[in-house]
Short mmCIF file of C-alpha atoms and ligand atoms in Angstrom, two decimals:
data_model
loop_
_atom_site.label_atom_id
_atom_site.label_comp_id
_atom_site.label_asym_id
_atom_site.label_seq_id
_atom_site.Cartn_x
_atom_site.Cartn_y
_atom_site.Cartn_z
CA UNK A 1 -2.83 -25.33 -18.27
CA UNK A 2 -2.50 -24.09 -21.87
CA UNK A 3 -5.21 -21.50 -20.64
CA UNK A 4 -2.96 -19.85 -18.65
CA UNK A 5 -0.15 -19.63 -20.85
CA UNK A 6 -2.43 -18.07 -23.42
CA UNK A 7 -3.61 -15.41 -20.56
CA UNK A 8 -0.23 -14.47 -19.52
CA UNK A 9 1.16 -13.89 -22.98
CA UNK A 10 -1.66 -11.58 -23.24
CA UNK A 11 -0.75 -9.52 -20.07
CA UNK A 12 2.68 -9.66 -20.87
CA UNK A 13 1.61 -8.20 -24.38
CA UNK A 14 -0.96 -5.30 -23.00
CA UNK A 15 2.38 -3.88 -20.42
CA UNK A 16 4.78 -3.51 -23.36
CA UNK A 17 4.53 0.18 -23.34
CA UNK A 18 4.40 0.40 -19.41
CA UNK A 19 7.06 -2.06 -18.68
CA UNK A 20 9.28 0.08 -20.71
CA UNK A 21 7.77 3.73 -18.77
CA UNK A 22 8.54 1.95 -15.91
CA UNK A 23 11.88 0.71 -16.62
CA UNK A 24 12.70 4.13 -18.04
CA UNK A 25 11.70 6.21 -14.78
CA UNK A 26 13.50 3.56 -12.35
CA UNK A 27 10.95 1.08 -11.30
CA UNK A 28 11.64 -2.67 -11.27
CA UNK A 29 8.46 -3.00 -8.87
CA UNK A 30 5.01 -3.94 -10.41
CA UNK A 31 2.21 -6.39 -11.45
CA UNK A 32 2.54 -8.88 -14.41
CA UNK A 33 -0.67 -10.50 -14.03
CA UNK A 34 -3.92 -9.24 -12.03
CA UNK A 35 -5.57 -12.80 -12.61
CA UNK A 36 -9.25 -11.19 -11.41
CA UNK A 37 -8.84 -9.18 -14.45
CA UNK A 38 -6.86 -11.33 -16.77
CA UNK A 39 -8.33 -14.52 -16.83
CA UNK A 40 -7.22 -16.36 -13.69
CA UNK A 41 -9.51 -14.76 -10.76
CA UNK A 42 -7.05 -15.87 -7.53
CA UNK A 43 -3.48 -15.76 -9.41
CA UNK A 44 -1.74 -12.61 -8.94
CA UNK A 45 1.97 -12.54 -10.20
CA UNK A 46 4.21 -9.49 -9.27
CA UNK A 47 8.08 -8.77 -10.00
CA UNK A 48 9.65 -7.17 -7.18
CA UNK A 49 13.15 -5.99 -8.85
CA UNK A 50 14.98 -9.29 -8.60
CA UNK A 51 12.09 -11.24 -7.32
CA UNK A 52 9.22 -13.18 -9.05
CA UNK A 53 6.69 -13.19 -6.58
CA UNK A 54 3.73 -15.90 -7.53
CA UNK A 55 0.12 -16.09 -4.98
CA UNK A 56 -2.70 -17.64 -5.11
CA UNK A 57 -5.58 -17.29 -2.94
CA UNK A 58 -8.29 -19.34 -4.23
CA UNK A 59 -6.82 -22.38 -5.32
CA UNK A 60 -3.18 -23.35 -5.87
CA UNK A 61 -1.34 -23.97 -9.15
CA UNK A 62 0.54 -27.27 -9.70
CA UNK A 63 3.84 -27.13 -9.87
CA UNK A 64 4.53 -27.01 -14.08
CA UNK A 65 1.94 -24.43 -14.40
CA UNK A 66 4.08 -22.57 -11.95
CA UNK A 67 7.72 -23.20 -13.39
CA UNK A 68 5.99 -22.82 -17.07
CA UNK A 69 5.13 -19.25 -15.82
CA UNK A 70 8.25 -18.69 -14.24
CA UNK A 71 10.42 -19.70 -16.98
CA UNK A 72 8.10 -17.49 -19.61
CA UNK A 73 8.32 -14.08 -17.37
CA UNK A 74 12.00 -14.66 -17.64
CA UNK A 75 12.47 -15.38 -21.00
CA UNK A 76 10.04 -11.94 -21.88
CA UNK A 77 12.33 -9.67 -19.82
CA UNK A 78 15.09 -11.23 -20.16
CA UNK A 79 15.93 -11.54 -16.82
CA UNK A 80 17.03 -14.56 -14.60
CA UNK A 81 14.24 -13.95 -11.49
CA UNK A 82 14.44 -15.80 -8.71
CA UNK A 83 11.11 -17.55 -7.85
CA UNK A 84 8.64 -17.28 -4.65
CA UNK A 85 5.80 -19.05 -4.63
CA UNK A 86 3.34 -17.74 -1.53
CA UNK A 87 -0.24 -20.13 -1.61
CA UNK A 88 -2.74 -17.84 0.92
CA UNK A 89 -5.96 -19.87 -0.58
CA UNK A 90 -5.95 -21.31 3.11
CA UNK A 91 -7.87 -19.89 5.74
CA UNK A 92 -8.01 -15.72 6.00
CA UNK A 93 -4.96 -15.38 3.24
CA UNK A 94 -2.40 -16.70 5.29
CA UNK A 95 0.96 -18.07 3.49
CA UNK A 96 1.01 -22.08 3.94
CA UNK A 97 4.66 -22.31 4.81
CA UNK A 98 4.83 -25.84 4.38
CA UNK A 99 5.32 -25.10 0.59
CA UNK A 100 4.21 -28.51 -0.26
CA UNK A 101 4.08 -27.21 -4.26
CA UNK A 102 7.25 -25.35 -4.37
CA UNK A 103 9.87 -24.31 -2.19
CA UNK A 104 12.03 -21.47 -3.17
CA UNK A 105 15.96 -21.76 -3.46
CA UNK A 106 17.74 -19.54 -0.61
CA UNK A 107 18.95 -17.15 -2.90
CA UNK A 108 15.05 -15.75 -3.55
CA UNK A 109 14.24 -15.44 -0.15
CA UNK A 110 17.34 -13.24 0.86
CA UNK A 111 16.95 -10.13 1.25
CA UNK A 112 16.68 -8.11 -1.81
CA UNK A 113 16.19 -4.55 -2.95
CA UNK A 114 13.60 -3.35 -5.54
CA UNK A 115 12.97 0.18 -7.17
CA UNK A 116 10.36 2.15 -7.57
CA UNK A 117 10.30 5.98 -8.73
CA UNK A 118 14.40 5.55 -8.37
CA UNK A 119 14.41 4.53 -4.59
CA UNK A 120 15.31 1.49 -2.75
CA UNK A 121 13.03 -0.56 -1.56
CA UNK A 122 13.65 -3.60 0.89
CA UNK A 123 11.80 -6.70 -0.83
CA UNK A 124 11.18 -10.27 1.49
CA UNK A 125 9.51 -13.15 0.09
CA UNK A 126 8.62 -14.78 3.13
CA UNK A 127 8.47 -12.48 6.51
CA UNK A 128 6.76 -12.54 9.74
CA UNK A 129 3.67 -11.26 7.86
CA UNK A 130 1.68 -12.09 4.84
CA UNK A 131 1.49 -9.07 2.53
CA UNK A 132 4.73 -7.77 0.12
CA UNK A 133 6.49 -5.18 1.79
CA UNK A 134 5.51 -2.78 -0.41
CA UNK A 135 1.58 -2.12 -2.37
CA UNK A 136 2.19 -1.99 -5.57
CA UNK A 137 -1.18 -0.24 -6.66
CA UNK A 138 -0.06 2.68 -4.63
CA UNK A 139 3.07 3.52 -6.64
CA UNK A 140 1.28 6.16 -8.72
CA UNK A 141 0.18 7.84 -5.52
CA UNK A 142 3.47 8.05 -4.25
CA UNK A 143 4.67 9.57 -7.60
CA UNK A 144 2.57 12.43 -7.04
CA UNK A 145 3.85 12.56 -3.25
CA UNK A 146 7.44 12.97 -4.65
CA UNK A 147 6.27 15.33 -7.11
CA UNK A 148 4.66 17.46 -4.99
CA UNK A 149 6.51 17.43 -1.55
CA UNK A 150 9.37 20.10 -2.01
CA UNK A 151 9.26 22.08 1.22
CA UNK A 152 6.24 20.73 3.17
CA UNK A 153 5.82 18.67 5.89
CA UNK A 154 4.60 15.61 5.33
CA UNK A 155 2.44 13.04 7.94
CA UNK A 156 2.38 9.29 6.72
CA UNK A 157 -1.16 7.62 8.68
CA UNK A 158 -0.87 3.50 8.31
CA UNK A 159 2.78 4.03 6.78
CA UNK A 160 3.64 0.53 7.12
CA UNK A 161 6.70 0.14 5.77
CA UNK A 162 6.93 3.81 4.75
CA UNK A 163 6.94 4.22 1.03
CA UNK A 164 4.58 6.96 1.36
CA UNK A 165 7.60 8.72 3.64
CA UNK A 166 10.48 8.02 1.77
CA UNK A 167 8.71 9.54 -1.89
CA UNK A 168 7.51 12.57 0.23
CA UNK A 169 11.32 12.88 1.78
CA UNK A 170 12.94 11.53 -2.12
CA UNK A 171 10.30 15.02 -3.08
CA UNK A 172 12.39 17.28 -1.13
CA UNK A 173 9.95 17.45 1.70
CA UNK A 174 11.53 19.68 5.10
CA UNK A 175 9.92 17.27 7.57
CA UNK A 176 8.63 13.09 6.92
CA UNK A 177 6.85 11.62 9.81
CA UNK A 178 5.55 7.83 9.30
CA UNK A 179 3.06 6.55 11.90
CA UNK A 180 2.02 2.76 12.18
CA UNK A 181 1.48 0.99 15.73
CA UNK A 182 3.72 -2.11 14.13
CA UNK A 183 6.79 -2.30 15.53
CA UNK A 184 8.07 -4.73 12.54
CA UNK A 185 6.54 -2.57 9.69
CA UNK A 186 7.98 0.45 10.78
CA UNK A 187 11.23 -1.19 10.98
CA UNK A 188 10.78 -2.20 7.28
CA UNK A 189 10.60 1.57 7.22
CA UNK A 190 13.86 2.23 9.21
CA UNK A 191 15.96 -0.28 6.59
CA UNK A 192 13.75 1.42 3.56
CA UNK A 193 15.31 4.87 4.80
CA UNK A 194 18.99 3.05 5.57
CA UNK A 195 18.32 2.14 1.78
CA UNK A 196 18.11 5.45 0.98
CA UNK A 197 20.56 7.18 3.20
CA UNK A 198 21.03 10.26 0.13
CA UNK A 199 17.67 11.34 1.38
CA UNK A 200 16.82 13.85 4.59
CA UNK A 201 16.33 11.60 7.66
CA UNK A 202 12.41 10.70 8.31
CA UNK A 203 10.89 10.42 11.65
CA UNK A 204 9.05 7.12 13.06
CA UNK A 205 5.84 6.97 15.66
CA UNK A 206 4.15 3.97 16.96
CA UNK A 207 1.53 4.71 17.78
CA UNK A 208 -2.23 3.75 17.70
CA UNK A 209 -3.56 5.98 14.84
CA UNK A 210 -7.01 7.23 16.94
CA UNK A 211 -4.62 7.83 20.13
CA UNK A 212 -2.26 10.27 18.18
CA UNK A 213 -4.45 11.54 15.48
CA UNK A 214 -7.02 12.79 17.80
CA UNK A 215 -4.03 14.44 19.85
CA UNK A 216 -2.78 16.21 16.14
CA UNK A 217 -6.15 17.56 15.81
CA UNK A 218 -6.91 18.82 19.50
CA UNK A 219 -9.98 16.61 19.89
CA UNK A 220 -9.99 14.12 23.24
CA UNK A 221 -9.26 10.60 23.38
CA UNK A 222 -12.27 8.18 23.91
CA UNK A 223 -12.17 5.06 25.73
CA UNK A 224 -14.55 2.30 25.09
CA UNK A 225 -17.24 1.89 27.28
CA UNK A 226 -15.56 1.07 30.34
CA UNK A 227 -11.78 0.16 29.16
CA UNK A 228 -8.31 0.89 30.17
CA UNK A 229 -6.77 2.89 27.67
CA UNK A 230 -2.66 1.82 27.30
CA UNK A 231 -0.34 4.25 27.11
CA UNK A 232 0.48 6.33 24.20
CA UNK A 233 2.72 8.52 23.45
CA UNK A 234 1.98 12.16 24.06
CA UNK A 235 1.42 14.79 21.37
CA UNK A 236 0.71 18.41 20.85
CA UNK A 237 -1.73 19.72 18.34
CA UNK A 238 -0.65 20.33 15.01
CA UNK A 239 -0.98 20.64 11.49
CA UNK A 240 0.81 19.25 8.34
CA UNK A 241 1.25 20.41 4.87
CA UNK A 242 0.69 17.06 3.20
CA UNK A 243 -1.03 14.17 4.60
CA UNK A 244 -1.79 10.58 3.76
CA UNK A 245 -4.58 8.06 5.23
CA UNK A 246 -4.12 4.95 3.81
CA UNK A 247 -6.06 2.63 6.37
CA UNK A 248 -6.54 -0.90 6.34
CA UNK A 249 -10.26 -2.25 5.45
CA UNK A 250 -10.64 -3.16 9.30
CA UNK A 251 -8.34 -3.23 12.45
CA UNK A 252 -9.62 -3.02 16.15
CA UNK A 253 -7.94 -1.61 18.77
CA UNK A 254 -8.26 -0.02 22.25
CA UNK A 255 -8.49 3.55 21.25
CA UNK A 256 -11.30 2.87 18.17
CA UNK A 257 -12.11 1.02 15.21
CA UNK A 258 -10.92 1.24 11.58
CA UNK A 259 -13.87 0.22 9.18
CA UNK A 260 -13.82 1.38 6.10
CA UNK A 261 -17.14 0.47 5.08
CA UNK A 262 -19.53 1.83 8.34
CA UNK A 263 -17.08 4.25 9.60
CA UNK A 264 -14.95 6.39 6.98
CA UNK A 265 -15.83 9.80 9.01
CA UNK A 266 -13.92 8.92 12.27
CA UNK A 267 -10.79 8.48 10.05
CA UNK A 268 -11.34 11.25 8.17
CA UNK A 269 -12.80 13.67 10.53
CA UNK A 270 -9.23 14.18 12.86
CA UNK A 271 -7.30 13.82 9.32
CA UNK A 272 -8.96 16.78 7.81
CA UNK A 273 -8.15 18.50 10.88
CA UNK A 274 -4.52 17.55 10.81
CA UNK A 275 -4.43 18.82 7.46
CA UNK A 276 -3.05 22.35 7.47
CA UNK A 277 -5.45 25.49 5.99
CA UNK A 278 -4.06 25.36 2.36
CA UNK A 279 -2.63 21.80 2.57
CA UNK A 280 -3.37 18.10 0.57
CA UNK A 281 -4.86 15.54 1.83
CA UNK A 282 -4.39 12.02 -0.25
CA UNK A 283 -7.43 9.73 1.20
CA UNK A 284 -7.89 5.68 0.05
CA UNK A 285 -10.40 3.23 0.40
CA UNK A 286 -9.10 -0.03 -0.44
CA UNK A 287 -12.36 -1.97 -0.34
CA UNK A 288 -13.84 -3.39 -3.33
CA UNK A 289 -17.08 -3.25 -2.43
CA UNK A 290 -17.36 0.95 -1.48
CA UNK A 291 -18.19 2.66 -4.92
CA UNK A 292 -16.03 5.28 -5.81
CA UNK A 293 -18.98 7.91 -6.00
CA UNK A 294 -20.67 7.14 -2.84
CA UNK A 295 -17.07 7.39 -0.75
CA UNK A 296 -15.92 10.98 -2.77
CA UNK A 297 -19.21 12.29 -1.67
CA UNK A 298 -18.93 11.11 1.89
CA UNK A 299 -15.48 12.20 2.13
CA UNK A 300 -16.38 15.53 0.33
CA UNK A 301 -19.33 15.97 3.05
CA UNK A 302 -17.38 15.29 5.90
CA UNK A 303 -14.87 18.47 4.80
CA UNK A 304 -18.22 20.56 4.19
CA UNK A 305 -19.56 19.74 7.36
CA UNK A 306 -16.28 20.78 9.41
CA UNK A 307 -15.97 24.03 7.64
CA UNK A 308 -12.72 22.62 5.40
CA UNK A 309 -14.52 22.76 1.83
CA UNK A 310 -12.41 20.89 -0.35
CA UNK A 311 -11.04 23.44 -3.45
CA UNK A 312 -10.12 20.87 -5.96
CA UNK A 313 -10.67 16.90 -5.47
CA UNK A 314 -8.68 14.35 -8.11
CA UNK A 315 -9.03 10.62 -8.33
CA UNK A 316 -5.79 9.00 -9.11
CA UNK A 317 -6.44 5.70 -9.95
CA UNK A 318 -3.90 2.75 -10.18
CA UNK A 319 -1.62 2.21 -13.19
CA UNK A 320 -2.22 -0.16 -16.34
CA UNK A 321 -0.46 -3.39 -14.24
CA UNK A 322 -4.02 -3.29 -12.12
CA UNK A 323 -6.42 -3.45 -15.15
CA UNK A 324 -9.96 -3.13 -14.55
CA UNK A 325 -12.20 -3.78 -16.37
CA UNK A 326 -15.24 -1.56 -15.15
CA UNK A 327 -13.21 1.25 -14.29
CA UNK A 328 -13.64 0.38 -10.53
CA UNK A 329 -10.43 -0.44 -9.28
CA UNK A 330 -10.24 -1.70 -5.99
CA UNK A 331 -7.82 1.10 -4.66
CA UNK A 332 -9.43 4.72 -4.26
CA UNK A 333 -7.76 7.48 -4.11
CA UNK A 334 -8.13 10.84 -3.64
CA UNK A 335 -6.15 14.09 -3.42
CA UNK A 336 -7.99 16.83 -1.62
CA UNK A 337 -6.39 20.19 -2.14
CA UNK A 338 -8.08 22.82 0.29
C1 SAM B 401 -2.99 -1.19 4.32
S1 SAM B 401 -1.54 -0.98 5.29
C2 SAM B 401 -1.19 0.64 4.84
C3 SAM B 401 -0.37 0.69 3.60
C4 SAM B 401 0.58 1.85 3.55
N1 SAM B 401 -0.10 3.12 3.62
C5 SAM B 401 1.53 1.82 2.36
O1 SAM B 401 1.82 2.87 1.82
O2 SAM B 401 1.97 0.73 1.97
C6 SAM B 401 -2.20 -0.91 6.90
C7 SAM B 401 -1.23 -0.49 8.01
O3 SAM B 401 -2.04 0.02 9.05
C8 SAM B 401 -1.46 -0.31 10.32
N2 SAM B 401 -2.55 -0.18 11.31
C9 SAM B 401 -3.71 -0.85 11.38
N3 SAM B 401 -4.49 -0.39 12.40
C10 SAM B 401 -3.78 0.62 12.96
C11 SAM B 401 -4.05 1.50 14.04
N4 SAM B 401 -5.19 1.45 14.76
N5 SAM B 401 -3.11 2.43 14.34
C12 SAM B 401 -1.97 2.51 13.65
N6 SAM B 401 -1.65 1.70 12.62
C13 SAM B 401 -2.56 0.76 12.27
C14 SAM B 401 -0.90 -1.71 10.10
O4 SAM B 401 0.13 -1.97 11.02
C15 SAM B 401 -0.40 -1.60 8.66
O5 SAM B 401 0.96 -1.24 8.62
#
């Protein structure tokens, strides 16, 4: 598809200057082509230090389109990648492992370690799950995490596989604590740390995030109307220097429900609380269709309204590899200072 060749040249073009930021200040992790914004809406092609990771999720790409790609990323940085093709344009996103278009040698889906911001980062093509181990419009987030950690004690909500926990403990940070209720993406987290084995140890929860937030911030735990709550672990009450609530745009579970859309306050509302008197909060919405200003006024209310005003509020957008072209980026983020 000459079409596509023509668009890719011209993303590869518009990241000179990053590629070589990026390079310089040890990251090998990030987005060559955001196809929504770059011509080809459903394509998005990411290099995960060794790793050339190629999805689609509206349609898939024949096969020369895809080594035609391949074969020009390489050639631009000069470096021999080693392919992974994931197709999600099947039902809900999910990776069709039959790989009728392209199957990747062994040697790409190893396991293999990326950088970002200098640190190690555990990179899969294919796991048990469907999204890259690590977000890559959340790296400039974490840069300010590492920048601004020395000394504090840091709580990681959604941590997943704990990039937010390893910047804050690569930051000099005197305590790390990730929470997710996965079992698997917190032990992404555990090899992420093994990676990084220079850095302060990091502590691990699973836990359902209502069931131990609520516990942080001394407020009870609801049941739904007439449930069995499962165990969880016990917690005291307590506060943290630095913390960061990066949900998911909806997840259900027996202790509440995470919807970013309806329900932002019952996230935020124990969070704020968590947060300690003079401490950060860094909030995200990751759904496309919440406007920026509607969600920093809600989230600014809901401080107001629990006698937390917010002292200084900045938007840190995503880098230049996740153009947008209306200045609404899918990824909000926010960094309350109180
Ligand atoms: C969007 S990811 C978060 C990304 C992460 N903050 C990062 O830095 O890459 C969502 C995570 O939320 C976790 N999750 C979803 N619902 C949850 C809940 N009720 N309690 C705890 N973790 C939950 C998932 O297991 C997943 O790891």
């Amino acid at each position: 598809m000459p079409a596509l060749d023509q668009a890719l040249r011209a993303a590869l073009n518009n990241r000179h200057d990053l590629l070589v930021e990026l390079h310089q200040q040890g990251t090998d992790c990030y987005r060559l082509f955001h196809g929504s914004q770059e011509g080809a809406n459903g394509l998005t092609i990411d290099r995960y230090g060794p790793q050339l990771l190629v999805q689609t999720f509206h349609q898939p790409l024949n096969r020369n389109e895809l080594l035609a790609a391949h074969e020009l990323i390489c050639a631009h940085l000069n470096q021999p990648l080693r392919l992974v093709y994931n197709d999600r344009s099947q039902g809900n996103s999910r990776i069709d492992r039959n790989d009728p278009i392209y199957p990747a040698e062994p040697a790409a889906l190893e396991d293999l370690v990326g950088h970002e911001w200098g640190l190690n980062y555990r990179v899969r093509g294919r796991h048990a799950g469907q999204d890259p181990l690590l977000f890559l419009d959340l790296r400039n987030a974490r840069g300010w995490v590492k920048q601004h950690s020395t000394g504090k004690s840091v709580l990681n909500l959604f941590a997943y596989t704990c990039g937010v926990g390893l910047s804050a403990a690569a930051g000099g940070a005197r305590e790390v604590l990730n929470l997710d209720f996965a079992e698997g993406n917190l032990s992404v987290g555990k090899e992420n740390a093994e990676l990084n084995s220079q850095l302060a140890p990091m502590a691990f929860l699973q836990a359902d995030y209502f069931a131990a937030i609520r516990q942080l911030a001394g407020l009870p735990i609801v049941a739904r109307k007439r449930q069995n709550l499962p165990n969880y672990p016990r917690l005291q009450a307590r506060q943290f220097d630095v913390v960061f609530l990066d949900p998911p745009a909806w997840a259900k579970s027996a202790f509440g429900t995470v919807d970013l859309l309806r329900d932002y306050q019952s996230l935020l509302k124990p969070a704020i609380l968590t947060t300690a008197e003079s401490g950060v909060l860094i909030c995200c919405n990751n759904l496309a269709k919440v406007a920026l200003a509607d969600w920093r006024e809600q989230v600014l209310r809901c401080a107001e309204k629990l006698g937390r005003p917010v002292r200084d509020c900045q938007v840190m957008p995503p880098a230049a590899d996740f153009p947008s072209s209306d200045g609404q980026p899918p990824l909000k983020t926010l960094i309350l200072q109180f």
